[in-house]
mmCIF file with all atom_site columns, C-alpha atoms in Angstrom:
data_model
loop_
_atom_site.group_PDB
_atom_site.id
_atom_site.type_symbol
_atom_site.label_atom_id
_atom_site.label_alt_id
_atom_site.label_comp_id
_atom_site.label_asym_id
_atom_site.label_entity_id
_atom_site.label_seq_id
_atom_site.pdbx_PDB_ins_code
_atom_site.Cartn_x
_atom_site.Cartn_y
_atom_site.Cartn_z
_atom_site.occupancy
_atom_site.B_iso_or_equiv
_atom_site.pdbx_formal_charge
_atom_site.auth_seq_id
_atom_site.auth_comp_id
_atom_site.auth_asym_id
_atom_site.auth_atom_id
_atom_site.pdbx_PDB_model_num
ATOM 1   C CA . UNK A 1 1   ? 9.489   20.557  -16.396 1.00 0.00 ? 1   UNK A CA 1
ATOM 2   C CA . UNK A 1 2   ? 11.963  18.692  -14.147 1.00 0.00 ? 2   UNK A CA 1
ATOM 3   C CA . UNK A 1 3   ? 11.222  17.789  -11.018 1.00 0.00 ? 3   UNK A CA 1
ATOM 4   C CA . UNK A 1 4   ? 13.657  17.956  -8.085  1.00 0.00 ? 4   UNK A CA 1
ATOM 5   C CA . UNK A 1 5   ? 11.751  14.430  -6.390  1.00 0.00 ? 5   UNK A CA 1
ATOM 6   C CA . UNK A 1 6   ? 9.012   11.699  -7.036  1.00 0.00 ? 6   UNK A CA 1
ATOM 7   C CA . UNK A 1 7   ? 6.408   11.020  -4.780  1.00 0.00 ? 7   UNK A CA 1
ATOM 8   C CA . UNK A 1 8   ? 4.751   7.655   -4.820  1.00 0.00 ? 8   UNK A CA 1
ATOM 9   C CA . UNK A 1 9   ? 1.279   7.632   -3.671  1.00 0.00 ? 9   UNK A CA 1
ATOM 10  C CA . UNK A 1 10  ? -0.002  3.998   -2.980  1.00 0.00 ? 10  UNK A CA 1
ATOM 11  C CA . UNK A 1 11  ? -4.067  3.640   -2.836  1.00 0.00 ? 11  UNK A CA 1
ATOM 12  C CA . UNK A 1 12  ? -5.563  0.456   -1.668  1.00 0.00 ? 12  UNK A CA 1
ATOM 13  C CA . UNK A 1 13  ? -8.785  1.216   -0.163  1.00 0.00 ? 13  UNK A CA 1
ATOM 14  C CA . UNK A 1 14  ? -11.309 2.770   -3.245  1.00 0.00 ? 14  UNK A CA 1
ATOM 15  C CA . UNK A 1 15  ? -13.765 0.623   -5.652  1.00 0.00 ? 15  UNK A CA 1
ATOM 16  C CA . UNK A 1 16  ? -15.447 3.528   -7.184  1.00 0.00 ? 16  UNK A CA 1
ATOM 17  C CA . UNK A 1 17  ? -13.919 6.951   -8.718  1.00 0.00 ? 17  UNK A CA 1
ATOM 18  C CA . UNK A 1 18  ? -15.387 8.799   -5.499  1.00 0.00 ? 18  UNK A CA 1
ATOM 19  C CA . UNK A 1 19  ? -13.894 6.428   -3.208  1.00 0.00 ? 19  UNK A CA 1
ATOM 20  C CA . UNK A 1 20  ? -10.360 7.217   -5.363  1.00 0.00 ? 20  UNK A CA 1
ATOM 21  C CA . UNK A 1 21  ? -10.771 11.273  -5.240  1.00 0.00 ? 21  UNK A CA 1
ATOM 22  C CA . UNK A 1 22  ? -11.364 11.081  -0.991  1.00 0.00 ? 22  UNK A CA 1
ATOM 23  C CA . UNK A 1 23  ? -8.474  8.343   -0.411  1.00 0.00 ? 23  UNK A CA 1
ATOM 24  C CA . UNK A 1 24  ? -6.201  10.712  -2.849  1.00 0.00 ? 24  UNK A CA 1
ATOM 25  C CA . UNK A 1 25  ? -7.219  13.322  -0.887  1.00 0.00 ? 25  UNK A CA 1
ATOM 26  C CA . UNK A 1 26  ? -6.740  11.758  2.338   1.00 0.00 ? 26  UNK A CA 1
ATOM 27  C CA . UNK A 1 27  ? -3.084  10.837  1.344   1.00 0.00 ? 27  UNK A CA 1
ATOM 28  C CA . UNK A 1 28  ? -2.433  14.337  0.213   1.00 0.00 ? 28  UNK A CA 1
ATOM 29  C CA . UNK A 1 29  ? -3.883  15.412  3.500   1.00 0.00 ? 29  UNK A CA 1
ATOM 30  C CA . UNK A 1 30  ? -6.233  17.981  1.880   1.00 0.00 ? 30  UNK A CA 1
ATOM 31  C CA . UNK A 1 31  ? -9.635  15.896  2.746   1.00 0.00 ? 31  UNK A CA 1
ATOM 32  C CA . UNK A 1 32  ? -11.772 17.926  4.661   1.00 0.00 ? 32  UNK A CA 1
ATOM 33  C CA . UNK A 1 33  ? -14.532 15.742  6.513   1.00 0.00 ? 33  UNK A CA 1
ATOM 34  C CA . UNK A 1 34  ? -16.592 18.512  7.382   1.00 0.00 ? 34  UNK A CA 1
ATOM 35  C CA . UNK A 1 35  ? -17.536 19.100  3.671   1.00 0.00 ? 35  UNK A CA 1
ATOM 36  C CA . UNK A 1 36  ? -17.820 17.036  0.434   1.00 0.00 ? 36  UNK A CA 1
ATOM 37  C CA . UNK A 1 37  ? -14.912 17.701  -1.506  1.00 0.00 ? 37  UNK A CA 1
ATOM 38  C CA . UNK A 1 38  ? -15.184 15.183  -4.525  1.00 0.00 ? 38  UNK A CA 1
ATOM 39  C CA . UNK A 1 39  ? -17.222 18.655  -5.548  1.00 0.00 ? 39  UNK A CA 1
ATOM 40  C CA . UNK A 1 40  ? -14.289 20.475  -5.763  1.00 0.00 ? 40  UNK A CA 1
ATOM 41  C CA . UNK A 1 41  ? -11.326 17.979  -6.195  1.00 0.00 ? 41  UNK A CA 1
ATOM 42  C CA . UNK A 1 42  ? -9.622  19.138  -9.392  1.00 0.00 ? 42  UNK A CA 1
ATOM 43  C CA . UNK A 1 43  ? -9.914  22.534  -7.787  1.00 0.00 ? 43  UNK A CA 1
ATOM 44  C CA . UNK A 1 44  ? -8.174  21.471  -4.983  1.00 0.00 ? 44  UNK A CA 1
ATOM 45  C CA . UNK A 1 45  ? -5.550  19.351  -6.575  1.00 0.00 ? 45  UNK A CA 1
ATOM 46  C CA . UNK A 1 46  ? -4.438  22.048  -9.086  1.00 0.00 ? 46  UNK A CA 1
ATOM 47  C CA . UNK A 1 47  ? -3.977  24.311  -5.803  1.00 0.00 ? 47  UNK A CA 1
ATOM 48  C CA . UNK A 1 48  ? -2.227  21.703  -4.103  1.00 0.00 ? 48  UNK A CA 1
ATOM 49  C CA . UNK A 1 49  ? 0.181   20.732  -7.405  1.00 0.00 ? 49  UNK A CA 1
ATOM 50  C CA . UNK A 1 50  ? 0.792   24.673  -8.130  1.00 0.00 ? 50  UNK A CA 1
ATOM 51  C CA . UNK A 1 51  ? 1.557   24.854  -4.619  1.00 0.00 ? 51  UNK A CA 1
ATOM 52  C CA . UNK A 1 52  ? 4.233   21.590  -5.278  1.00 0.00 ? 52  UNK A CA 1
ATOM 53  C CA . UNK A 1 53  ? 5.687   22.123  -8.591  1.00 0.00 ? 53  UNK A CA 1
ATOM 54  C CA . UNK A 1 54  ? 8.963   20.710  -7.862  1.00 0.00 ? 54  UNK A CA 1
ATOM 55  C CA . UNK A 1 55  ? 7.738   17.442  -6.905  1.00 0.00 ? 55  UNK A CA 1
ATOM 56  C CA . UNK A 1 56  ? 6.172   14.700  -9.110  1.00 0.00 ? 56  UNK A CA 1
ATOM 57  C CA . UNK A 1 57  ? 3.313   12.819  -7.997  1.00 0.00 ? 57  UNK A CA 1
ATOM 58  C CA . UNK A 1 58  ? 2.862   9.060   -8.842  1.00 0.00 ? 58  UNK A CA 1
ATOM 59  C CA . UNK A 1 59  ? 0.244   6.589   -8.719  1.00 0.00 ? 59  UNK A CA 1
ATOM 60  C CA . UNK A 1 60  ? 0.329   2.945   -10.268 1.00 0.00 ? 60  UNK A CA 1
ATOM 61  C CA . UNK A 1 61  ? -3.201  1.279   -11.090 1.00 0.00 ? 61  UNK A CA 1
ATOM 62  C CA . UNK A 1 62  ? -3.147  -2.360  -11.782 1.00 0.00 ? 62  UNK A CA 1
ATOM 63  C CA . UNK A 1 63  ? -5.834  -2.129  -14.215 1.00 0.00 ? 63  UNK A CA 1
ATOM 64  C CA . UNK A 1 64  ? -6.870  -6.114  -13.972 1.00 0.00 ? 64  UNK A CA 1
ATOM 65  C CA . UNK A 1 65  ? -7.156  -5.922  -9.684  1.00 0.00 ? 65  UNK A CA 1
ATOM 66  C CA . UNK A 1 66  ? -9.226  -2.449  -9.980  1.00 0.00 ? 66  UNK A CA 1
ATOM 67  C CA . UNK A 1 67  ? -11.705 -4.561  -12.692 1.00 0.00 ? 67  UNK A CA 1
ATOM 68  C CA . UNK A 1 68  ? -11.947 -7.415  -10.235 1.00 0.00 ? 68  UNK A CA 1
ATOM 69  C CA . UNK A 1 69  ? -12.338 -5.170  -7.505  1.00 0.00 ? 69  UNK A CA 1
ATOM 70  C CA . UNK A 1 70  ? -15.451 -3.172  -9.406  1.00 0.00 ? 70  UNK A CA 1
ATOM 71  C CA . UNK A 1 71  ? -16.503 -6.713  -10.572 1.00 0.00 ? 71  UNK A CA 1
ATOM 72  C CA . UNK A 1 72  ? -16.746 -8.295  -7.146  1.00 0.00 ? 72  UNK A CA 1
ATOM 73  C CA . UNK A 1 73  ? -18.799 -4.971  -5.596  1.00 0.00 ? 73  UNK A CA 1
ATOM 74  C CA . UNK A 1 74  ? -20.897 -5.213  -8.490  1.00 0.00 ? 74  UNK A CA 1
ATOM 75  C CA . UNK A 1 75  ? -21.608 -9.103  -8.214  1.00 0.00 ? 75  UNK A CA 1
ATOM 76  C CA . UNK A 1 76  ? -22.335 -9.041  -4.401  1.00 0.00 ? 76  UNK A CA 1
ATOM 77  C CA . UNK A 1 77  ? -24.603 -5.998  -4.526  1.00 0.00 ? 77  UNK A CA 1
ATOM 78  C CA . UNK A 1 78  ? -26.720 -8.012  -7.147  1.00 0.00 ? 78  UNK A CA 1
ATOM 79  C CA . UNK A 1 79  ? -26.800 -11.221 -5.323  1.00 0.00 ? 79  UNK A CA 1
ATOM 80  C CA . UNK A 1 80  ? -27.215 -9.452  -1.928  1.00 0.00 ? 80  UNK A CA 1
ATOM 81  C CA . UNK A 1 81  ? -29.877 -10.567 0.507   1.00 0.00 ? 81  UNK A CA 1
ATOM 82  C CA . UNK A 1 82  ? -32.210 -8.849  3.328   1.00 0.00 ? 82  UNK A CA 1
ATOM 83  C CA . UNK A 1 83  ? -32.129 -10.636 6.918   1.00 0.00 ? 83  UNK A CA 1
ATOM 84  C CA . UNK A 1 84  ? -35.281 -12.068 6.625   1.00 0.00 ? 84  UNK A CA 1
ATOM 85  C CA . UNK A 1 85  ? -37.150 -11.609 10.151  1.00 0.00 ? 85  UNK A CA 1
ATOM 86  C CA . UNK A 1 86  ? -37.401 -13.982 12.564  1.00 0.00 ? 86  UNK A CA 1
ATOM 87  C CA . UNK A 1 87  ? -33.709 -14.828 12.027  1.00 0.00 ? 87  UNK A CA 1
ATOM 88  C CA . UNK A 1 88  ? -31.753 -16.965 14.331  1.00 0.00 ? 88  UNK A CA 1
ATOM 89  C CA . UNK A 1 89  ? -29.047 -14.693 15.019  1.00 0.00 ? 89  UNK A CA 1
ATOM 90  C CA . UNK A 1 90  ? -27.068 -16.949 17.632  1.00 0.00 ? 90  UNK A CA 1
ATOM 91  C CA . UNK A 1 91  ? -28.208 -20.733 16.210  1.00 0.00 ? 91  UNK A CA 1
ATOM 92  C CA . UNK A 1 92  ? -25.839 -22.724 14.512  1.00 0.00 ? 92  UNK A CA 1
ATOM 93  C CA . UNK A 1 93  ? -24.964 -22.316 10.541  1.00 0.00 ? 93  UNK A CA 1
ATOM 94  C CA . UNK A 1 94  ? -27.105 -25.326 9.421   1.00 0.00 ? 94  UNK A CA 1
ATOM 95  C CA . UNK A 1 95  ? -30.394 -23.617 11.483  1.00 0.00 ? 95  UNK A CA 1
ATOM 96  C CA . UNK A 1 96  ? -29.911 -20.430 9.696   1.00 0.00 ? 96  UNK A CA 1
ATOM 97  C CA . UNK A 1 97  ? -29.286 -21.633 5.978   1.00 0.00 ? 97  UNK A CA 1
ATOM 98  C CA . UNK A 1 98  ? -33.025 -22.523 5.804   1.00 0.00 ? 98  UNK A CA 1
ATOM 99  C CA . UNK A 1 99  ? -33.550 -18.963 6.523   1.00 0.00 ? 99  UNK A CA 1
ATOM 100 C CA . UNK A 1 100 ? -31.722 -17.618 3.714   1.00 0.00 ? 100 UNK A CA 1
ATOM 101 C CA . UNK A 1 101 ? -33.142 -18.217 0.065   1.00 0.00 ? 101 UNK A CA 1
ATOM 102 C CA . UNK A 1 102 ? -30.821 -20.071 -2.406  1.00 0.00 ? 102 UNK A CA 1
ATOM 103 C CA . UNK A 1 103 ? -29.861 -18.435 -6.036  1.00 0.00 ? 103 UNK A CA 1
ATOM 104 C CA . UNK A 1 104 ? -30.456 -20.184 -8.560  1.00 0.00 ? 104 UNK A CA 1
ATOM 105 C CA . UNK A 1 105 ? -28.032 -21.329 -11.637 1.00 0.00 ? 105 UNK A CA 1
ATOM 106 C CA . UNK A 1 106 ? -29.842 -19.623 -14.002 1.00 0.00 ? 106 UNK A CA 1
ATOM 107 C CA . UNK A 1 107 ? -30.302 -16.468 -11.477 1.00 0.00 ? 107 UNK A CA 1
ATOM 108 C CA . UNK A 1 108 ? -26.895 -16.634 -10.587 1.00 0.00 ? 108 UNK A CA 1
ATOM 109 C CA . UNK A 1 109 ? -25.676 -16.417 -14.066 1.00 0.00 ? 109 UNK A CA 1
ATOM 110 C CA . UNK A 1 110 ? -27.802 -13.364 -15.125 1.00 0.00 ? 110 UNK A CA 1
ATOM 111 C CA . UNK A 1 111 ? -26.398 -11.506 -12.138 1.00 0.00 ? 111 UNK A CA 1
ATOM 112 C CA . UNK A 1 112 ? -23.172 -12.469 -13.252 1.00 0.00 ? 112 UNK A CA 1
ATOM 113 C CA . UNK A 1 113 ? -23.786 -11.127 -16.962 1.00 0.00 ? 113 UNK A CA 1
ATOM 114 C CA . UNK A 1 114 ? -25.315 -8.187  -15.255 1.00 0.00 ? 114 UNK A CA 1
ATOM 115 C CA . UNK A 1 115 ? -21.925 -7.607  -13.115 1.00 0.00 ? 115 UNK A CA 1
ATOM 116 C CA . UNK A 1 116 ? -20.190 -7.936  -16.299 1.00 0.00 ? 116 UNK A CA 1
ATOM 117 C CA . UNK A 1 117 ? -21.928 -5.327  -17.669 1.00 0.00 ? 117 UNK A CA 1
ATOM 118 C CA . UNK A 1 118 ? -22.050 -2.984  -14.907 1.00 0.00 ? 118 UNK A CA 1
ATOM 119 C CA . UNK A 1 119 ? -18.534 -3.365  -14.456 1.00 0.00 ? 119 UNK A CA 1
ATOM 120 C CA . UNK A 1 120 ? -17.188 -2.567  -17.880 1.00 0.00 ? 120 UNK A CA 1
ATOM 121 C CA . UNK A 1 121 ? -19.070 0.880   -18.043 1.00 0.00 ? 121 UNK A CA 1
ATOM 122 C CA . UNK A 1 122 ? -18.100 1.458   -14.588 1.00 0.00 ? 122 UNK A CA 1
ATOM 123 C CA . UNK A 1 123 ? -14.096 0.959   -15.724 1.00 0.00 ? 123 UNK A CA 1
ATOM 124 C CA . UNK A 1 124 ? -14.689 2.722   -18.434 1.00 0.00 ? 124 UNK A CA 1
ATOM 125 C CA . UNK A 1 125 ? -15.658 5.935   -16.506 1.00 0.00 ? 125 UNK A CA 1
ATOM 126 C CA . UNK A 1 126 ? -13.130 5.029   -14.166 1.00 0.00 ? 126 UNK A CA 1
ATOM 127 C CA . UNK A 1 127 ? -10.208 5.305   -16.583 1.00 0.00 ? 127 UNK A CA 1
ATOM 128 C CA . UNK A 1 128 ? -11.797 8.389   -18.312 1.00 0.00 ? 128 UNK A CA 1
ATOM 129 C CA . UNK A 1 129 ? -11.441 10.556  -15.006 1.00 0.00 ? 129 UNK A CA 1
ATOM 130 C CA . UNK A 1 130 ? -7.860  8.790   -14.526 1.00 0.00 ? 130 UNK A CA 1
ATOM 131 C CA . UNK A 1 131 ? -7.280  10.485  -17.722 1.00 0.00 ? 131 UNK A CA 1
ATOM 132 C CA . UNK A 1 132 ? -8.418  13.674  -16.471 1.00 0.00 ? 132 UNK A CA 1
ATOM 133 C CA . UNK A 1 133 ? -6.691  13.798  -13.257 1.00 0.00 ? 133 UNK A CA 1
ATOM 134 C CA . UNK A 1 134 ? -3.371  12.602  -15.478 1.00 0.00 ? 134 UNK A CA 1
ATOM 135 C CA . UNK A 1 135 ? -4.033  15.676  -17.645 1.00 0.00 ? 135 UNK A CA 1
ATOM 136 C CA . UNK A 1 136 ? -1.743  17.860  -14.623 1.00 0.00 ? 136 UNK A CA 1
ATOM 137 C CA . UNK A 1 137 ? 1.638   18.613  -15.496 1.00 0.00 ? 137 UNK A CA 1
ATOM 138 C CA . UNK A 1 138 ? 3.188   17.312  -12.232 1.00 0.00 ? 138 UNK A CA 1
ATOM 139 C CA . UNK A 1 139 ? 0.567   14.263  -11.584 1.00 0.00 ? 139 UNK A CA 1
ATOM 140 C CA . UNK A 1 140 ? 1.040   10.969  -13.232 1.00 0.00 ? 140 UNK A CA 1
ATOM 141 C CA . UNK A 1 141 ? -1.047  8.100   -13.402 1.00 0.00 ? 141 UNK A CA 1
ATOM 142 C CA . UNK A 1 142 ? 0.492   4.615   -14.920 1.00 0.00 ? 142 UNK A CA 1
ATOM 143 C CA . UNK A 1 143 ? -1.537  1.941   -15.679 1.00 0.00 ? 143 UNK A CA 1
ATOM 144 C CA . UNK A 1 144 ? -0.342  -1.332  -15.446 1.00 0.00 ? 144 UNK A CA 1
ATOM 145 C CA . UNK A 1 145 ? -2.238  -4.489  -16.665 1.00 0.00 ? 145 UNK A CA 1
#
C-alpha cells in the first residue's frame, strides 16, 4: 500500500497503556468522554484507519523516557504518604517536616527494587499492545531507544 501523506502523531501526556489509547484517541479526535472507549479502541481505530487509507499514521516512542516515565509513577506511588491529621497546612517547611515520617535506606531501597520490578512487567505489557496497535496496515509505531 502507498500512501498519498504521513501523519505524525506526537503523545506526551500517558504513563500507562490506558492513558496512551485516550490521548491517541484524543489526537485522532474520536475520544468520546461520555463513554469509556479504551473498551472499544481497536474497534474504533480500524474504523477510523479504513475510513483513512490513504494516509499513514506515525508515532515515535522513545523507549528509555516511557521506562523512566513508568519507573518514576511506580517509585512515587510506593513511597507515597497520607497527610497525617493535624497538619500545619500554612506553617513554614521546617514545622511541617516533623509531621511527615522519614523513609528509611533500607525502606527506600526495597521500594526502589519493587519499582524496578513493577516497571519492567508494566513495559513489557506496554510494548506488547504497541505491537498490537502496530499490527494495522496504515498505523506505525517506531521505537526508538
Amino acid at each position: 500500500m502507498k500512501s498519498d501523506n504521513i501523519r505524525n502523531l506526537k503523545l506526551k501526556s500517558y504513563q500507562n497503556i490506558r492513558d496512551f489509547k485516550i490521548e491517541l484517541l484524543e489526537k485522532l479526535k474520536l475520544y468520546n468522554r461520555k463513554k469509556d472507549c479504551t473498551n472499544e479502541f481497536y474497534e474504533i481505530l480500524e474504523n477510523y484507519l479504513n475510513r483513512n487509507r490513504g494516509t499513514k499514521f506515525e508515532i515515535a516512542i522513545n523507549k528509555t523516557k516511557l521506562s523512566e516515565k513508568i519507573y518514576t509513577r511506580n517509585l512515587r506511588e510506593l513511597t507515597k504518604q497520607d497527610i497525617p491529621k493535624n497538619y500545619p497546612h500554612n506553617a513554614s517547611n521546617m514545622e511541617k517536616q516533623a509531621y511527615y515520617n522519614q523513609i528509611s535506606g533500607e525502606k527506600y531501597a526495597l521500594c526502589e527494587k519493587q519499582a524496578k520490578t513493577q516497571t519492567e512487567k508494566e513495559f513489557n505489557d506496554f510494548i506488547k499492545e504497541l505491537d498490537k496497535i502496530n499490527g494495522f496496515e496504515n498505523f506505525e509505531i517506531v521505537l526508538e531507544k
